[in-house]
Amino acid sequence: MFKKILVAVDGYAPSMGAAKEAVEIAGREGAEVVALQVVEEVPLLQVEKEAEAAALKGTGPQPLIGEPLDVVAAFGRKHGVTVTTVKKSGPITGMILTVAKETKADLIVVGDSGRKGLQKLYFGSVARAISEHSRCPVLIIKKDTVDITALLAVSAEAAAAPEALPTAALEPAAIRKKISFAGGLLALYSVMYFGAALLTSAPYKDAAAVELLGMPLAIWAGWTAIIGGVVITRVFLIRLNQGGGEAHG
């Protein structure tokens, strides 16, 4: 039984088929979906840019959906499935594997691009690379094996009435998780801060003066509170980036 399913989308038909399959599996399993879009930002030499343009010119398929994350989120809501959307930049395969590890996904669903011949030789196969290096099961959706009519309908609805696409709405479960996570960090920092404050108060001045590795214990407590605050803030911002700034439940 799966609890969290990661699906990578790019707007092309194979990935949207993967997204539909991921939402349907999540609906049956009571799982959550993390929809990830990776914008590949790899510096290319001029000769590589020319080769890429030549490989794509006139032969490659075009994206069917311009904003795939919003569409997958809306499709999930229609089926009562919580979908968290994440947008990253970097190497596609590496980023998918990284986000799978960070989100503790227990299933990755990807679409096979269907590229053949020289295009597949040039671009490689993301699906194959993920299946070889993933630590969790990988479901590869072959091109044209999943009917994505329903997703295209959601995309068309969004295009006709973009204000109706509830991208900013958060699922109650996602809100509870965010509040719980932030509350846990606040409680942790409170313990560190007030512990340091208590240690430096008059009743505990003797304990505060005890030296540890050449410095009074009070100094260590102060540094712990400062460094702990920085670390906790960094953790909060990373979580916010994954589930808030770039993510919508």
PDB file of C-alpha atoms in Angstrom:
ATOM      1  CA  MET A   1       0.000   0.000   0.000  1.00  0.00           C
ATOM      2  CA  PHE A   2       1.473   3.319  -1.077  1.00  0.00           C
ATOM      3  CA  LYS A   3       1.397   6.450   1.073  1.00  0.00           C
ATOM      4  CA  LYS A   4       3.123   9.034  -1.116  1.00  0.00           C
ATOM      5  CA  ILE A   5       3.416   8.914  -4.885  1.00  0.00           C
ATOM      6  CA  LEU A   6       5.792  11.146  -6.815  1.00  0.00           C
ATOM      7  CA  VAL A   7       4.930  11.911 -10.420  1.00  0.00           C
ATOM      8  CA  ALA A   8       7.080  13.965 -12.765  1.00  0.00           C
ATOM      9  CA  VAL A   9       5.243  16.127 -15.297  1.00  0.00           C
ATOM     10  CA  ASP A  10       6.340  18.365 -18.152  1.00  0.00           C
ATOM     11  CA  GLY A  11       3.118  18.985 -20.060  1.00  0.00           C
ATOM     12  CA  TYR A  12       3.782  16.312 -22.691  1.00  0.00           C
ATOM     13  CA  ALA A  13       1.301  13.512 -23.212  1.00  0.00           C
ATOM     14  CA  PRO A  14       3.324  10.673 -21.616  1.00  0.00           C
ATOM     15  CA  SER A  15       3.879  12.608 -18.389  1.00  0.00           C
ATOM     16  CA  MET A  16       0.236  13.663 -18.200  1.00  0.00           C
ATOM     17  CA  GLY A  17      -0.724  10.004 -18.580  1.00  0.00           C
ATOM     18  CA  ALA A  18       1.604   9.290 -15.677  1.00  0.00           C
ATOM     19  CA  ALA A  19      -0.082  12.053 -13.650  1.00  0.00           C
ATOM     20  CA  LYS A  20      -3.545  10.629 -14.305  1.00  0.00           C
ATOM     21  CA  GLU A  21      -2.374   7.160 -13.302  1.00  0.00           C
ATOM     22  CA  ALA A  22      -0.712   8.532 -10.145  1.00  0.00           C
ATOM     23  CA  VAL A  23      -3.886  10.317  -9.028  1.00  0.00           C
ATOM     24  CA  GLU A  24      -6.018   7.257  -9.693  1.00  0.00           C
ATOM     25  CA  ILE A  25      -3.657   4.973  -7.744  1.00  0.00           C
ATOM     26  CA  ALA A  26      -3.592   7.495  -4.898  1.00  0.00           C
ATOM     27  CA  GLY A  27      -7.379   7.554  -4.876  1.00  0.00           C
ATOM     28  CA  ARG A  28      -7.539   3.773  -4.525  1.00  0.00           C
ATOM     29  CA  GLU A  29      -4.718   3.549  -1.970  1.00  0.00           C
ATOM     30  CA  GLY A  30      -5.614   6.602   0.119  1.00  0.00           C
ATOM     31  CA  ALA A  31      -2.208   8.081  -0.723  1.00  0.00           C
ATOM     32  CA  GLU A  32      -0.962  11.586  -1.437  1.00  0.00           C
ATOM     33  CA  VAL A  33       0.575  12.746  -4.701  1.00  0.00           C
ATOM     34  CA  VAL A  34       3.615  14.960  -5.138  1.00  0.00           C
ATOM     35  CA  ALA A  35       3.607  16.411  -8.662  1.00  0.00           C
ATOM     36  CA  LEU A  36       7.062  17.589  -9.702  1.00  0.00           C
ATOM     37  CA  GLN A  37       8.044  19.731 -12.676  1.00  0.00           C
ATOM     38  CA  VAL A  38      11.753  20.076 -13.325  1.00  0.00           C
ATOM     39  CA  VAL A  39      13.050  22.876 -15.511  1.00  0.00           C
ATOM     40  CA  GLU A  40      16.338  21.667 -16.867  1.00  0.00           C
ATOM     41  CA  GLU A  41      18.995  24.346 -16.660  1.00  0.00           C
ATOM     42  CA  VAL A  42      22.159  22.860 -18.071  1.00  0.00           C
ATOM     43  CA  PRO A  43      24.744  25.163 -19.631  1.00  0.00           C
ATOM     44  CA  LEU A  44      25.235  24.095 -23.219  1.00  0.00           C
ATOM     45  CA  LEU A  45      28.011  24.789 -25.647  1.00  0.00           C
ATOM     46  CA  GLN A  46      26.976  26.404 -28.925  1.00  0.00           C
ATOM     47  CA  VAL A  47      27.499  23.150 -30.791  1.00  0.00           C
ATOM     48  CA  GLU A  48      25.271  21.383 -28.259  1.00  0.00           C
ATOM     49  CA  LYS A  49      22.541  24.018 -28.663  1.00  0.00           C
ATOM     50  CA  GLU A  50      22.646  23.567 -32.411  1.00  0.00           C
ATOM     51  CA  ALA A  51      22.469  19.795 -32.047  1.00  0.00           C
ATOM     52  CA  GLU A  52      19.490  20.101 -29.678  1.00  0.00           C
ATOM     53  CA  ALA A  53      17.669  22.453 -32.066  1.00  0.00           C
ATOM     54  CA  ALA A  54      18.342  20.101 -34.972  1.00  0.00           C
ATOM     55  CA  ALA A  55      17.062  17.126 -32.971  1.00  0.00           C
ATOM     56  CA  LEU A  56      13.819  18.889 -32.074  1.00  0.00           C
ATOM     57  CA  LYS A  57      13.180  20.744 -35.312  1.00  0.00           C
ATOM     58  CA  GLY A  58       9.912  19.725 -36.864  1.00  0.00           C
ATOM     59  CA  THR A  59       9.916  16.203 -35.469  1.00  0.00           C
ATOM     60  CA  GLY A  60       9.416  16.341 -31.750  1.00  0.00           C
ATOM     61  CA  PRO A  61       6.047  16.392 -29.992  1.00  0.00           C
ATOM     62  CA  GLN A  62       4.880  19.616 -28.385  1.00  0.00           C
ATOM     63  CA  PRO A  63       3.576  20.086 -24.817  1.00  0.00           C
ATOM     64  CA  LEU A  64      -0.181  19.618 -24.578  1.00  0.00           C
ATOM     65  CA  ILE A  65      -0.525  21.536 -21.335  1.00  0.00           C
ATOM     66  CA  GLY A  66       1.279  24.752 -20.490  1.00  0.00           C
ATOM     67  CA  GLU A  67       0.853  24.671 -16.701  1.00  0.00           C
ATOM     68  CA  PRO A  68       0.871  20.963 -15.872  1.00  0.00           C
ATOM     69  CA  LEU A  69       1.241  21.387 -12.110  1.00  0.00           C
ATOM     70  CA  ASP A  70      -1.934  23.456 -11.792  1.00  0.00           C
ATOM     71  CA  VAL A  71      -3.840  20.986 -13.930  1.00  0.00           C
ATOM     72  CA  VAL A  72      -2.673  17.962 -11.930  1.00  0.00           C
ATOM     73  CA  ALA A  73      -3.577  19.718  -8.670  1.00  0.00           C
ATOM     74  CA  ALA A  74      -7.047  20.548  -9.976  1.00  0.00           C
ATOM     75  CA  PHE A  75      -7.490  17.014 -11.290  1.00  0.00           C
ATOM     76  CA  GLY A  76      -6.510  15.660  -7.876  1.00  0.00           C
ATOM     77  CA  ARG A  77      -9.044  17.855  -6.128  1.00  0.00           C
ATOM     78  CA  LYS A  78     -11.769  16.571  -8.430  1.00  0.00           C
ATOM     79  CA  HIS A  79     -10.915  13.054  -7.290  1.00  0.00           C
ATOM     80  CA  GLY A  80     -10.472  13.858  -3.604  1.00  0.00           C
ATOM     81  CA  VAL A  81      -6.703  13.329  -3.719  1.00  0.00           C
ATOM     82  CA  THR A  82      -4.243  15.668  -2.036  1.00  0.00           C
ATOM     83  CA  VAL A  83      -1.702  16.850  -4.609  1.00  0.00           C
ATOM     84  CA  THR A  84       1.341  18.837  -3.558  1.00  0.00           C
ATOM     85  CA  THR A  85       3.062  20.569  -6.451  1.00  0.00           C
ATOM     86  CA  VAL A  86       6.782  21.247  -6.569  1.00  0.00           C
ATOM     87  CA  LYS A  87       8.750  23.105  -9.238  1.00  0.00           C
ATOM     88  CA  LYS A  88      12.517  22.749  -9.350  1.00  0.00           C
ATOM     89  CA  SER A  89      15.361  23.456 -11.707  1.00  0.00           C
ATOM     90  CA  GLY A  90      18.378  21.298 -12.429  1.00  0.00           C
ATOM     91  CA  PRO A  91      19.200  17.940 -13.994  1.00  0.00           C
ATOM     92  CA  ILE A  92      15.891  16.155 -14.502  1.00  0.00           C
ATOM     93  CA  THR A  93      16.792  12.654 -13.380  1.00  0.00           C
ATOM     94  CA  GLY A  94      18.842  13.782 -10.409  1.00  0.00           C
ATOM     95  CA  MET A  95      16.152  16.201  -9.248  1.00  0.00           C
ATOM     96  CA  ILE A  96      13.406  13.587  -9.481  1.00  0.00           C
ATOM     97  CA  LEU A  97      15.454  11.163  -7.379  1.00  0.00           C
ATOM     98  CA  THR A  98      16.317  13.924  -4.889  1.00  0.00           C
ATOM     99  CA  VAL A  99      12.713  15.023  -4.422  1.00  0.00           C
ATOM    100  CA  ALA A 100      11.623  11.385  -4.117  1.00  0.00           C
ATOM    101  CA  LYS A 101      14.072  10.977  -1.250  1.00  0.00           C
ATOM    102  CA  GLU A 102      13.164  14.303   0.389  1.00  0.00           C
ATOM    103  CA  THR A 103       9.435  13.617   0.276  1.00  0.00           C
ATOM    104  CA  LYS A 104       9.871   9.938   1.229  1.00  0.00           C
ATOM    105  CA  ALA A 105       7.924   8.834  -1.826  1.00  0.00           C
ATOM    106  CA  ASP A 106       7.291   5.094  -1.934  1.00  0.00           C
ATOM    107  CA  LEU A 107       6.357   5.061  -5.628  1.00  0.00           C
ATOM    108  CA  ILE A 108       7.585   7.093  -8.586  1.00  0.00           C
ATOM    109  CA  VAL A 109       5.407   7.357 -11.684  1.00  0.00           C
ATOM    110  CA  VAL A 110       6.970   8.696 -14.880  1.00  0.00           C
ATOM    111  CA  GLY A 111       5.989   8.776 -18.513  1.00  0.00           C
ATOM    112  CA  ASP A 112       8.178   7.301 -21.200  1.00  0.00           C
ATOM    113  CA  SER A 113       8.926  10.042 -23.717  1.00  0.00           C
ATOM    114  CA  GLY A 114       8.628   7.654 -26.602  1.00  0.00           C
ATOM    115  CA  ARG A 115      11.663   9.177 -28.247  1.00  0.00           C
ATOM    116  CA  LYS A 116      13.363   6.843 -30.646  1.00  0.00           C
ATOM    117  CA  GLY A 117      16.496   6.635 -32.711  1.00  0.00           C
ATOM    118  CA  LEU A 118      18.849   9.609 -32.604  1.00  0.00           C
ATOM    119  CA  GLN A 119      16.617  11.651 -30.295  1.00  0.00           C
ATOM    120  CA  LYS A 120      16.708   8.941 -27.616  1.00  0.00           C
ATOM    121  CA  LEU A 121      20.450   8.562 -28.105  1.00  0.00           C
ATOM    122  CA  TYR A 122      20.960  12.306 -27.693  1.00  0.00           C
ATOM    123  CA  PHE A 123      18.589  12.972 -24.803  1.00  0.00           C
ATOM    124  CA  GLY A 124      18.854   9.610 -23.077  1.00  0.00           C
ATOM    125  CA  SER A 125      15.961   8.046 -21.244  1.00  0.00           C
ATOM    126  CA  VAL A 126      14.896   9.718 -17.993  1.00  0.00           C
ATOM    127  CA  ALA A 127      12.501   6.887 -17.190  1.00  0.00           C
ATOM    128  CA  ARG A 128      15.182   4.265 -17.607  1.00  0.00           C
ATOM    129  CA  ALA A 129      17.702   6.192 -15.508  1.00  0.00           C
ATOM    130  CA  ILE A 130      15.161   6.644 -12.712  1.00  0.00           C
ATOM    131  CA  SER A 131      14.229   2.971 -12.707  1.00  0.00           C
ATOM    132  CA  GLU A 132      17.899   2.020 -12.449  1.00  0.00           C
ATOM    133  CA  HIS A 133      18.750   4.355  -9.572  1.00  0.00           C
ATOM    134  CA  SER A 134      15.524   4.734  -7.582  1.00  0.00           C
ATOM    135  CA  ARG A 135      15.278   3.180  -4.130  1.00  0.00           C
ATOM    136  CA  CYS A 136      11.508   2.737  -4.445  1.00  0.00           C
ATOM    137  CA  PRO A 137       9.325   1.092  -7.106  1.00  0.00           C
ATOM    138  CA  VAL A 138       9.007   2.947 -10.396  1.00  0.00           C
ATOM    139  CA  LEU A 139       5.954   2.768 -12.648  1.00  0.00           C
ATOM    140  CA  ILE A 140       6.693   3.774 -16.238  1.00  0.00           C
ATOM    141  CA  ILE A 141       3.713   4.803 -18.329  1.00  0.00           C
ATOM    142  CA  LYS A 142       4.221   4.088 -21.990  1.00  0.00           C
ATOM    143  CA  LYS A 143       3.180   6.641 -24.568  1.00  0.00           C
ATOM    144  CA  ASP A 144      -0.488   6.491 -25.636  1.00  0.00           C
ATOM    145  CA  THR A 145      -1.438   3.835 -23.065  1.00  0.00           C
ATOM    146  CA  VAL A 146      -3.470   6.158 -20.798  1.00  0.00           C
ATOM    147  CA  ASP A 147      -6.458   8.239 -21.893  1.00  0.00           C
ATOM    148  CA  ILE A 148      -5.721  11.817 -20.775  1.00  0.00           C
ATOM    149  CA  THR A 149      -8.976  13.301 -22.060  1.00  0.00           C
ATOM    150  CA  ALA A 150     -10.050  14.190 -18.512  1.00  0.00           C
ATOM    151  CA  LEU A 151      -6.813  16.089 -17.870  1.00  0.00           C
ATOM    152  CA  LEU A 152      -7.132  17.967 -21.138  1.00  0.00           C
ATOM    153  CA  ALA A 153     -10.671  18.911 -20.119  1.00  0.00           C
ATOM    154  CA  VAL A 154      -9.375  20.322 -16.835  1.00  0.00           C
ATOM    155  CA  SER A 155      -6.734  22.263 -18.756  1.00  0.00           C
ATOM    156  CA  ALA A 156      -9.384  23.616 -21.125  1.00  0.00           C
ATOM    157  CA  GLU A 157     -11.559  24.683 -18.182  1.00  0.00           C
ATOM    158  CA  ALA A 158      -8.592  26.487 -16.667  1.00  0.00           C
ATOM    159  CA  ALA A 159      -7.837  28.241 -19.947  1.00  0.00           C
ATOM    160  CA  ALA A 160     -11.456  29.337 -20.311  1.00  0.00           C
ATOM    161  CA  ALA A 161     -11.790  30.518 -16.709  1.00  0.00           C
ATOM    162  CA  PRO A 162      -8.363  30.753 -15.061  1.00  0.00           C
ATOM    163  CA  GLU A 163      -9.860  32.315 -11.939  1.00  0.00           C
ATOM    164  CA  ALA A 164     -11.827  29.112 -11.395  1.00  0.00           C
ATOM    165  CA  LEU A 165      -8.684  27.039 -11.070  1.00  0.00           C
ATOM    166  CA  PRO A 166      -8.217  26.791  -7.308  1.00  0.00           C
ATOM    167  CA  THR A 167      -4.447  26.694  -7.345  1.00  0.00           C
ATOM    168  CA  ALA A 168      -4.068  28.647  -4.165  1.00  0.00           C
ATOM    169  CA  ALA A 169      -6.444  26.547  -2.141  1.00  0.00           C
ATOM    170  CA  LEU A 170      -4.882  24.232   0.394  1.00  0.00           C
ATOM    171  CA  GLU A 171      -6.326  20.936   1.460  1.00  0.00           C
ATOM    172  CA  PRO A 172      -7.231  20.780   5.182  1.00  0.00           C
ATOM    173  CA  ALA A 173      -4.795  17.906   5.679  1.00  0.00           C
ATOM    174  CA  ALA A 174      -1.987  19.938   4.101  1.00  0.00           C
ATOM    175  CA  ILE A 175      -2.818  22.936   6.312  1.00  0.00           C
ATOM    176  CA  ARG A 176      -2.757  20.759   9.432  1.00  0.00           C
ATOM    177  CA  LYS A 177       0.629  19.351   8.437  1.00  0.00           C
ATOM    178  CA  LYS A 178       2.076  22.811   7.869  1.00  0.00           C
ATOM    179  CA  ILE A 179       0.778  24.097  11.201  1.00  0.00           C
ATOM    180  CA  SER A 180       2.021  20.994  13.000  1.00  0.00           C
ATOM    181  CA  PHE A 181       5.469  21.268  11.425  1.00  0.00           C
ATOM    182  CA  ALA A 182       5.793  24.988  12.197  1.00  0.00           C
ATOM    183  CA  GLY A 183       4.527  24.408  15.746  1.00  0.00           C
ATOM    184  CA  GLY A 184       7.097  21.665  16.293  1.00  0.00           C
ATOM    185  CA  LEU A 185       9.936  23.927  15.161  1.00  0.00           C
ATOM    186  CA  LEU A 186       8.667  26.759  17.372  1.00  0.00           C
ATOM    187  CA  ALA A 187       8.446  24.437  20.374  1.00  0.00           C
ATOM    188  CA  LEU A 188      11.982  23.165  19.737  1.00  0.00           C
ATOM    189  CA  TYR A 189      13.406  26.677  19.535  1.00  0.00           C
ATOM    190  CA  SER A 190      11.447  27.741  22.632  1.00  0.00           C
ATOM    191  CA  VAL A 191      13.087  24.957  24.614  1.00  0.00           C
ATOM    192  CA  MET A 192      16.526  26.030  23.394  1.00  0.00           C
ATOM    193  CA  TYR A 193      15.938  29.754  23.989  1.00  0.00           C
ATOM    194  CA  PHE A 194      14.296  29.563  27.393  1.00  0.00           C
ATOM    195  CA  GLY A 195      16.734  26.853  28.474  1.00  0.00           C
ATOM    196  CA  ALA A 196      19.601  29.227  27.751  1.00  0.00           C
ATOM    197  CA  ALA A 197      17.770  32.076  29.485  1.00  0.00           C
ATOM    198  CA  LEU A 198      17.058  29.935  32.535  1.00  0.00           C
ATOM    199  CA  LEU A 199      20.665  28.781  32.729  1.00  0.00           C
ATOM    200  CA  THR A 200      21.912  32.375  32.819  1.00  0.00           C
ATOM    201  CA  SER A 201      19.460  33.446  35.528  1.00  0.00           C
ATOM    202  CA  ALA A 202      20.592  34.142  39.078  1.00  0.00           C
ATOM    203  CA  PRO A 203      19.475  30.817  40.646  1.00  0.00           C
ATOM    204  CA  TYR A 204      21.663  28.884  38.188  1.00  0.00           C
ATOM    205  CA  LYS A 205      24.666  31.207  37.998  1.00  0.00           C
ATOM    206  CA  ASP A 206      26.986  28.589  39.479  1.00  0.00           C
ATOM    207  CA  ALA A 207      25.962  26.037  36.849  1.00  0.00           C
ATOM    208  CA  ALA A 208      26.304  28.672  34.131  1.00  0.00           C
ATOM    209  CA  ALA A 209      29.878  29.350  35.217  1.00  0.00           C
ATOM    210  CA  VAL A 210      30.955  25.730  34.852  1.00  0.00           C
ATOM    211  CA  GLU A 211      33.512  25.510  32.045  1.00  0.00           C
ATOM    212  CA  LEU A 212      33.096  23.091  29.178  1.00  0.00           C
ATOM    213  CA  LEU A 213      35.904  22.846  26.627  1.00  0.00           C
ATOM    214  CA  GLY A 214      37.341  26.109  27.854  1.00  0.00           C
ATOM    215  CA  MET A 215      34.143  28.170  27.865  1.00  0.00           C
ATOM    216  CA  PRO A 216      31.426  28.717  30.484  1.00  0.00           C
ATOM    217  CA  LEU A 217      28.322  26.637  30.030  1.00  0.00           C
ATOM    218  CA  ALA A 218      26.262  29.841  29.650  1.00  0.00           C
ATOM    219  CA  ILE A 219      28.254  30.794  26.548  1.00  0.00           C
ATOM    220  CA  TRP A 220      27.635  27.362  25.049  1.00  0.00           C
ATOM    221  CA  ALA A 221      23.931  27.717  25.782  1.00  0.00           C
ATOM    222  CA  GLY A 222      23.847  31.131  24.076  1.00  0.00           C
ATOM    223  CA  TRP A 223      25.643  29.841  20.980  1.00  0.00           C
ATOM    224  CA  THR A 224      23.355  26.839  20.886  1.00  0.00           C
ATOM    225  CA  ALA A 225      20.303  29.109  20.891  1.00  0.00           C
ATOM    226  CA  ILE A 226      21.743  31.300  18.112  1.00  0.00           C
ATOM    227  CA  ILE A 227      22.931  28.450  15.867  1.00  0.00           C
ATOM    228  CA  GLY A 228      19.781  26.480  16.605  1.00  0.00           C
ATOM    229  CA  GLY A 229      17.670  29.448  15.526  1.00  0.00           C
ATOM    230  CA  VAL A 230      19.550  29.700  12.228  1.00  0.00           C
ATOM    231  CA  VAL A 231      19.247  25.961  11.570  1.00  0.00           C
ATOM    232  CA  ILE A 232      15.553  25.881  12.444  1.00  0.00           C
ATOM    233  CA  THR A 233      14.872  28.886  10.220  1.00  0.00           C
ATOM    234  CA  ARG A 234      16.739  27.193   7.367  1.00  0.00           C
ATOM    235  CA  VAL A 235      14.737  23.969   7.841  1.00  0.00           C
ATOM    236  CA  PHE A 236      11.497  25.951   7.845  1.00  0.00           C
ATOM    237  CA  LEU A 237      12.418  27.789   4.648  1.00  0.00           C
ATOM    238  CA  ILE A 238      13.376  24.530   2.904  1.00  0.00           C
ATOM    239  CA  ARG A 239      10.059  22.968   3.923  1.00  0.00           C
ATOM    240  CA  LEU A 240       8.218  26.099   2.843  1.00  0.00           C
ATOM    241  CA  ASN A 241       9.955  25.961  -0.527  1.00  0.00           C
ATOM    242  CA  GLN A 242       8.906  22.342  -0.964  1.00  0.00           C
ATOM    243  CA  GLY A 243       5.364  22.694   0.237  1.00  0.00           C
ATOM    244  CA  GLY A 244       4.517  26.361   0.172  1.00  0.00           C
ATOM    245  CA  GLY A 245       6.320  28.812  -2.082  1.00  0.00           C
ATOM    246  CA  GLU A 246       6.496  26.431  -5.029  1.00  0.00           C
ATOM    247  CA  ALA A 247       3.895  24.019  -3.844  1.00  0.00           C
ATOM    248  CA  HIS A 248       0.192  24.094  -3.648  1.00  0.00           C
ATOM    249  CA  GLY A 249      -1.897  21.417  -1.976  1.00  0.00           C
TER     250      GLY A 249
END
